[in-house]
PDB file of C-alpha atoms in Angstrom:
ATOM      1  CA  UNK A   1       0.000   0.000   0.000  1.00 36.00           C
ATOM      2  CA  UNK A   2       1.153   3.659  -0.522  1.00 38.00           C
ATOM      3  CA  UNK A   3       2.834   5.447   2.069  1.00 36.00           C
ATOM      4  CA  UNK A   4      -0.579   7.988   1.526  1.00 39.00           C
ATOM      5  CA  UNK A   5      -2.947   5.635   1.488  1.00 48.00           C
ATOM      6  CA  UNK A   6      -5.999   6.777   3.766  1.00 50.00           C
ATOM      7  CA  UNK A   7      -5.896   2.991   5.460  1.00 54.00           C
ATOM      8  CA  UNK A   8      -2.566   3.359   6.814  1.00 47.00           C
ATOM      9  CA  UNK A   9      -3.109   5.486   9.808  1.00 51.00           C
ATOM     10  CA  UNK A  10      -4.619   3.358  12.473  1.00 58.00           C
ATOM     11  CA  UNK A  11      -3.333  -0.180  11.128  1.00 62.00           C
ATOM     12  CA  UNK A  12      -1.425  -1.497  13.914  1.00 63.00           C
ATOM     13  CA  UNK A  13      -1.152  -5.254  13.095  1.00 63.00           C
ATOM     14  CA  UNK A  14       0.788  -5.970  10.359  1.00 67.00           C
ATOM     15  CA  UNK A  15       0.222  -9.337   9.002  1.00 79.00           C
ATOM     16  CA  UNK A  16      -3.257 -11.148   9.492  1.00 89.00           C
ATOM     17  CA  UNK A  17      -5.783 -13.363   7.738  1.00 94.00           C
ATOM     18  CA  UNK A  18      -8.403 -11.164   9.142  1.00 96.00           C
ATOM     19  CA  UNK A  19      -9.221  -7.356   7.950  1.00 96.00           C
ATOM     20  CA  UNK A  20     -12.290  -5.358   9.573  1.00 96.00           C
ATOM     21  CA  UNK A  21     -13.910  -2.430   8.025  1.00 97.00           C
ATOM     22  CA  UNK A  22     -16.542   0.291   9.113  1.00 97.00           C
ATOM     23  CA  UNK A  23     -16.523   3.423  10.232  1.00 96.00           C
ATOM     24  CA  UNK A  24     -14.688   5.776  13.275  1.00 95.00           C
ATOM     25  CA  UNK A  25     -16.996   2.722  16.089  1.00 96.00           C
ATOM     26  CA  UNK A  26     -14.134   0.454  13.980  1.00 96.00           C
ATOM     27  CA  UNK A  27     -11.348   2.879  13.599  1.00 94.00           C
ATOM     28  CA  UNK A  28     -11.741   3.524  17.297  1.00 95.00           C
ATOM     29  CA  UNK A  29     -12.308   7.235  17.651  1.00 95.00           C
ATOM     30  CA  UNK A  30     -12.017   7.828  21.088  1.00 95.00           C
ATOM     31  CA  UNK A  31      -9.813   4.777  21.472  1.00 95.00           C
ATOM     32  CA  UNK A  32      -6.307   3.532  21.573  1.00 93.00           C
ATOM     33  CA  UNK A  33      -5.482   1.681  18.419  1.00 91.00           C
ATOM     34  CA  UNK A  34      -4.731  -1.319  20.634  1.00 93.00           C
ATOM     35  CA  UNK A  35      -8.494  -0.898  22.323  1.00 95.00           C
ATOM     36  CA  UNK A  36     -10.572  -1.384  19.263  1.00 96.00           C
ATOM     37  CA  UNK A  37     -12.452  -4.458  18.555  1.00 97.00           C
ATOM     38  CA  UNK A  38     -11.107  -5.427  15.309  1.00 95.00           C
ATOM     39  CA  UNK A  39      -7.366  -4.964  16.781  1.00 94.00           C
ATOM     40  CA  UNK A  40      -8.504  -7.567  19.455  1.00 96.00           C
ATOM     41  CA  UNK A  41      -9.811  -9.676  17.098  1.00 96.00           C
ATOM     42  CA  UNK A  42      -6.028 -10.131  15.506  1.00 94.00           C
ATOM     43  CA  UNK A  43      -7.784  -7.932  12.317  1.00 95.00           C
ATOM     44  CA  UNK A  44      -5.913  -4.874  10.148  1.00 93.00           C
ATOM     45  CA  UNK A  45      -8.393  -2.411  10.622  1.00 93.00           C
ATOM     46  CA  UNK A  46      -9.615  -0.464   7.396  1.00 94.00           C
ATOM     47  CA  UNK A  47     -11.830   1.698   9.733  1.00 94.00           C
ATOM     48  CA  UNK A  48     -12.395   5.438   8.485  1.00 93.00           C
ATOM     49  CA  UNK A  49     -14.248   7.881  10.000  1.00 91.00           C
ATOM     50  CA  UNK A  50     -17.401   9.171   9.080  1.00 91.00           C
ATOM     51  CA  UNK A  51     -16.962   6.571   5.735  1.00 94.00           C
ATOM     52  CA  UNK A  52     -20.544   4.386   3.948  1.00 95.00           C
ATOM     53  CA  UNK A  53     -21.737   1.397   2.800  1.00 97.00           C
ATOM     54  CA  UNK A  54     -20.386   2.573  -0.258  1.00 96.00           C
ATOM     55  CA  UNK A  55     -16.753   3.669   0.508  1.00 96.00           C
ATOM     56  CA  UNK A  56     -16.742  -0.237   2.052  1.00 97.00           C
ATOM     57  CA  UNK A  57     -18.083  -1.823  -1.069  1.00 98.00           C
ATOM     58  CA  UNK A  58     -15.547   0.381  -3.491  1.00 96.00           C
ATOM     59  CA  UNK A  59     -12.723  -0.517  -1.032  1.00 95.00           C
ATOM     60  CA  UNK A  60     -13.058  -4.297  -0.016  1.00 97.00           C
ATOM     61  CA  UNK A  61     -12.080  -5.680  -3.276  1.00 97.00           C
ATOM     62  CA  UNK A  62      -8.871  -4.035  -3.364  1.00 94.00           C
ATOM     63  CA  UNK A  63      -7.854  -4.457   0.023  1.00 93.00           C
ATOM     64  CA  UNK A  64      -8.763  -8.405  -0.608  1.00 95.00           C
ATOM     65  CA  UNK A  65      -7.150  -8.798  -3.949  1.00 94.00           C
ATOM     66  CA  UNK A  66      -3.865  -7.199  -2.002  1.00 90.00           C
ATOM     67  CA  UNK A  67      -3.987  -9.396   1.437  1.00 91.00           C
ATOM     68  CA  UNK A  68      -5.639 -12.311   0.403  1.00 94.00           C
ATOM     69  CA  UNK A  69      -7.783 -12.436   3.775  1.00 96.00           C
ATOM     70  CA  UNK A  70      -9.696 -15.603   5.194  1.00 97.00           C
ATOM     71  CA  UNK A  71     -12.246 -13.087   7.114  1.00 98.00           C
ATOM     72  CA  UNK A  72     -13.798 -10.403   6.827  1.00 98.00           C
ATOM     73  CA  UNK A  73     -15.152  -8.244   9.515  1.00 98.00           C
ATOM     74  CA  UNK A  74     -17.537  -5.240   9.103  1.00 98.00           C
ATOM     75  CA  UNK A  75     -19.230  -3.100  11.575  1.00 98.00           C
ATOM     76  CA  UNK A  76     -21.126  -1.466   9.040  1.00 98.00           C
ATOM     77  CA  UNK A  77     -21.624   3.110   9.133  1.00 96.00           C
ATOM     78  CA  UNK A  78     -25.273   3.667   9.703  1.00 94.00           C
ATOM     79  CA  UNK A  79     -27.559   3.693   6.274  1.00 94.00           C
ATOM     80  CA  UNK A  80     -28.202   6.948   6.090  1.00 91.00           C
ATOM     81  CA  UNK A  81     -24.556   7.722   5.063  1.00 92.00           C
ATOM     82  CA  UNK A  82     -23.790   7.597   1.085  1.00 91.00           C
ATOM     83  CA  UNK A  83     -20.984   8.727  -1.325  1.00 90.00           C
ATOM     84  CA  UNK A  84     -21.207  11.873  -3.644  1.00 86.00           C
ATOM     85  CA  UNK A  85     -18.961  13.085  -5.995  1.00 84.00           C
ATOM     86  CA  UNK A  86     -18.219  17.137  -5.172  1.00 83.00           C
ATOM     87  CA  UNK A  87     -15.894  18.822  -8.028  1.00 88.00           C
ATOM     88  CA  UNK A  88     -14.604  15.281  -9.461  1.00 90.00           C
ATOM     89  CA  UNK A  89     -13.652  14.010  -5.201  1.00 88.00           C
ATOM     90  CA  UNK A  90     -15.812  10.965  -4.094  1.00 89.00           C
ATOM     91  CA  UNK A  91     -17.063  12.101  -0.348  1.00 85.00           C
ATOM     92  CA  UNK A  92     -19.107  10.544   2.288  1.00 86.00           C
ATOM     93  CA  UNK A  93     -22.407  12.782   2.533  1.00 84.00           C
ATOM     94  CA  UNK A  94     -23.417  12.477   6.140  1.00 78.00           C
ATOM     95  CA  UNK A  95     -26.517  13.227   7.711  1.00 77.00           C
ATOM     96  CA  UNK A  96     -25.230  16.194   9.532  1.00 80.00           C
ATOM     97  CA  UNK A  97     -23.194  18.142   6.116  1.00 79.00           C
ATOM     98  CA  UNK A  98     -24.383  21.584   5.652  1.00 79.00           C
ATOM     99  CA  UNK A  99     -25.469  20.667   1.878  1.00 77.00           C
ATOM    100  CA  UNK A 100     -27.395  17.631   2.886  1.00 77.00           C
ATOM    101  CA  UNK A 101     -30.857  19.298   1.957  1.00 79.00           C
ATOM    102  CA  UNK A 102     -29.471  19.366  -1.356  1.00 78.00           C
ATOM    103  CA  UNK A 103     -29.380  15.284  -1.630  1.00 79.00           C
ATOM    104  CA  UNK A 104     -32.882  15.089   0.349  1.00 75.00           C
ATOM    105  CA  UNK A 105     -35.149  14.989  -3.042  1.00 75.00           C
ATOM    106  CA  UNK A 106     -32.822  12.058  -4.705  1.00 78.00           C
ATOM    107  CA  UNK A 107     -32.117  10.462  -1.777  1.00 84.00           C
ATOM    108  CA  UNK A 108     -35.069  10.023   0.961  1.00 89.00           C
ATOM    109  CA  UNK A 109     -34.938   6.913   3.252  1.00 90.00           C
ATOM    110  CA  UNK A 110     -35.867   4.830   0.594  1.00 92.00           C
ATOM    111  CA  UNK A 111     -32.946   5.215  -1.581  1.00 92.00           C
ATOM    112  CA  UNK A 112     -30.818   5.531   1.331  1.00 92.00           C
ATOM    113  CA  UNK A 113     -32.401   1.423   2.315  1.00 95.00           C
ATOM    114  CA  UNK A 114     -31.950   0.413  -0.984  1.00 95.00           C
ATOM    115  CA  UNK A 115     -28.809   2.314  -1.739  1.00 95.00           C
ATOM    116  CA  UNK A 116     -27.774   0.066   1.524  1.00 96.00           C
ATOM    117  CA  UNK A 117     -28.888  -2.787   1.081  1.00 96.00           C
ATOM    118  CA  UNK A 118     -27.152  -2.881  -2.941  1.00 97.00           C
ATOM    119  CA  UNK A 119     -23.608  -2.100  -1.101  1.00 97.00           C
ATOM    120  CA  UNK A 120     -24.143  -4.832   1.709  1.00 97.00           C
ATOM    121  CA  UNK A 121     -24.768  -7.361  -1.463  1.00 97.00           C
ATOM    122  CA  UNK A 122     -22.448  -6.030  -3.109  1.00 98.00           C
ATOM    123  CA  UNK A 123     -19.751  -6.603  -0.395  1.00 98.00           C
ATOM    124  CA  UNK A 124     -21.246 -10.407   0.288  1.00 97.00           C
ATOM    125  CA  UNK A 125     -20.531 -11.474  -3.566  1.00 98.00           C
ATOM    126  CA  UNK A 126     -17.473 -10.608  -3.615  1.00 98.00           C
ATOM    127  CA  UNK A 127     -16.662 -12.224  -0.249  1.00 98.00           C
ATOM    128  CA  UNK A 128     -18.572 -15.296  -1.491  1.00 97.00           C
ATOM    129  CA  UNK A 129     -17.089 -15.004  -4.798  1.00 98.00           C
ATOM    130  CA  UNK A 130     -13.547 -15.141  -3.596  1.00 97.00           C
ATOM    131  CA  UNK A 131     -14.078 -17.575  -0.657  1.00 98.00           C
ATOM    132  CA  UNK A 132     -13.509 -15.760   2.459  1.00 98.00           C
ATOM    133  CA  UNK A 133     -15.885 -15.816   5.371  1.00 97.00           C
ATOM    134  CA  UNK A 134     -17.481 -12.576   5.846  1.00 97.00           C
ATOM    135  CA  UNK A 135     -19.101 -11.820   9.438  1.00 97.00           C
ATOM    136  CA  UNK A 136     -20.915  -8.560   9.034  1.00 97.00           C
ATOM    137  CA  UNK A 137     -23.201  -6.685  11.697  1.00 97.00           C
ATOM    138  CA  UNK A 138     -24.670  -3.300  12.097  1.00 96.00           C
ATOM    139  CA  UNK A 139     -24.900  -0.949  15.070  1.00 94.00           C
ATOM    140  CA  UNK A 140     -28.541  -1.994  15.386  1.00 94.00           C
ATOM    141  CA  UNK A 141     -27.559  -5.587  15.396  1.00 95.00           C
ATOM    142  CA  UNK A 142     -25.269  -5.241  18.628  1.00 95.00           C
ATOM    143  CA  UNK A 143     -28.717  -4.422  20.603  1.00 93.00           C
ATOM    144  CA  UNK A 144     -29.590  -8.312  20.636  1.00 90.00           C
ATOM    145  CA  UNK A 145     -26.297  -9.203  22.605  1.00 93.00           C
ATOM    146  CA  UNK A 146     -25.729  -5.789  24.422  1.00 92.00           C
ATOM    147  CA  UNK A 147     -28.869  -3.912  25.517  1.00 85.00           C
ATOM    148  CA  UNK A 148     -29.726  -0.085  26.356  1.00 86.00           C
ATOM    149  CA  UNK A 149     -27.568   1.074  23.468  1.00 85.00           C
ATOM    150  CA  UNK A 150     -28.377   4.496  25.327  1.00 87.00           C
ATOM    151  CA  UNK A 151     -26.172   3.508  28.285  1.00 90.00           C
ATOM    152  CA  UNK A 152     -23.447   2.013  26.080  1.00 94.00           C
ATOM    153  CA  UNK A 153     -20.183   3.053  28.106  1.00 94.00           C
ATOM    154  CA  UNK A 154     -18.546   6.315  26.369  1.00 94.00           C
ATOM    155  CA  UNK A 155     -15.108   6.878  25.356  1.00 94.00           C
ATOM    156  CA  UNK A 156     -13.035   9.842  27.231  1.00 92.00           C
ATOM    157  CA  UNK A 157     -13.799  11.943  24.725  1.00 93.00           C
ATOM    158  CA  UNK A 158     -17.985  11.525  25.672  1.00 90.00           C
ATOM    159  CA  UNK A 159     -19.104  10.281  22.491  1.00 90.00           C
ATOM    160  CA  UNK A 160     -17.814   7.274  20.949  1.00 94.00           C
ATOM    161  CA  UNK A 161     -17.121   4.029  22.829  1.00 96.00           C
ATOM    162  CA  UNK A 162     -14.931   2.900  25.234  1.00 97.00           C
ATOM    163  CA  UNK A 163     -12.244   0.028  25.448  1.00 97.00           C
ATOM    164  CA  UNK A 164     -15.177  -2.225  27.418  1.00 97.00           C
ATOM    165  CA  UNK A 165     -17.134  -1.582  24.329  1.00 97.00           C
ATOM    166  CA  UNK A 166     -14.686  -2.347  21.884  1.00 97.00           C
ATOM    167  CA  UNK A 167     -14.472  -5.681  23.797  1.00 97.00           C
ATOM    168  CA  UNK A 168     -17.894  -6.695  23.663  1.00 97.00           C
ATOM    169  CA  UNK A 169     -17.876  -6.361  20.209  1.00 98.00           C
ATOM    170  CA  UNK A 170     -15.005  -8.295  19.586  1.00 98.00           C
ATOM    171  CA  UNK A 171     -16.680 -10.850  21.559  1.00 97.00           C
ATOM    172  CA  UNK A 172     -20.017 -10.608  19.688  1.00 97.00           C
ATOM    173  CA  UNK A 173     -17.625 -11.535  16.627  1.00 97.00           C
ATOM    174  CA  UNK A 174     -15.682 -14.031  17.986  1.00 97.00           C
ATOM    175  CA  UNK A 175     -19.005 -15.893  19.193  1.00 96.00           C
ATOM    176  CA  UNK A 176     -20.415 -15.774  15.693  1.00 96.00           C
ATOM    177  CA  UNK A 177     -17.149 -16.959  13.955  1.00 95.00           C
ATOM    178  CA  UNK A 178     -17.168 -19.821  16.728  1.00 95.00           C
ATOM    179  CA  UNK A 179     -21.138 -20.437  15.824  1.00 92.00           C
ATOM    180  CA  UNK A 180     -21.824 -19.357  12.147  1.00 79.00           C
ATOM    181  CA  UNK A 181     -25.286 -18.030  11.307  1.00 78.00           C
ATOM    182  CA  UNK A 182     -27.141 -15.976   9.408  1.00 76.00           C
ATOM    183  CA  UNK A 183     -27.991 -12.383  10.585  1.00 82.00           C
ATOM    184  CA  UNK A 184     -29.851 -10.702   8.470  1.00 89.00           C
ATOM    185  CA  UNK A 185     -28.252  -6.891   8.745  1.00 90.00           C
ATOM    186  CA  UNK A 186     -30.302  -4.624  10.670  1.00 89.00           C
ATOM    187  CA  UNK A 187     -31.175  -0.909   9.770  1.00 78.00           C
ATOM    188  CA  UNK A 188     -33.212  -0.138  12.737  1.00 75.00           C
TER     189      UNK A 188
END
């Protein structure tokens, strides 16, 4: 990978059959690089901040045709988040940008669901299409194994999560690697 390669800031393992991707809950904002979940789970972490479904499904194909990974691990950005192209630069559009109103027509909470639910497809073909296990979850689906997402325990920083977080997660993922099933990804 390039030396300015947006992935290379947080990776802390080296070498690993596993890679996790999501946004700044997988990056670890907050965080030391050694507290996040996917570090834990022995993962390179491909976590960006304030990143989409989309910026994961243009991403994971490279990143697996480079590292040749036996899992995948996604905490996946909330749905509402998509990419736009502003003066030829793809950029996340996030529900809290100034010019969001301007997307609001062409993208309602429709799109955005469908727009989701394409990239999470997306992102399981190619896993399936290249043999590697993929073990995918949203925010939403953490609820059924940790509870009162409103008390979740906050990072220093008082929004975020904190290390005991990050390890409950990596332990939500470990428990479905140990006991594969189907989850059917959550939006709500």
């Amino acid at each position: 990978m390039a030396k300015n390669d947006i992935f290379t800031r947080r990776n802390i393992i080296k070498e690993s059959d596993s890679i996790a991707f999501g946004c700044s809950h997988t990056w670890g904002t907050g965080v030391k690089g050694y507290q996040t979940w996917s570090y834990l789970l022995d993962a390179i972490n491909f976590g960006e901040q304030g990143c989409s479904a989309d910026f994961i499904a243009r991403h994971l194909p490279n990143m697996i045709k480079v590292l040749l990974p036996k899992t995948v691990y996604i905490l996946w950005p909330d749905w509402t988040r998509f990419e736009v192209i502003k003066q030829g630069v793809v950029c996340q559009s996030l529900p809290t940008d100034n010019d969001r109103i301007l997307y609001m027509r062409n993208h309602d909470d429709n799109w955005l669901k469908e727009n989701f639910k394409k990239q999470s497809s997306q992102v399981r073909a190619c896993c399936s299409t290249n043999n590697i296990e993929l073990i995918d979850l949203t925010l939403y689906n953490l609820i059924s194994w940790i509870d009162h997402a409103d008390r979740w325990p906050l990072s220093d920083l008082g929004h975020h999560y904190s290390p005991i977080w990050h390890g409950w997660v990596a332990d939500i993922f470990r428990e479905i690697k140990e006991s594969p099933r189907s989850l059917e990804l959550a939006y709500e």
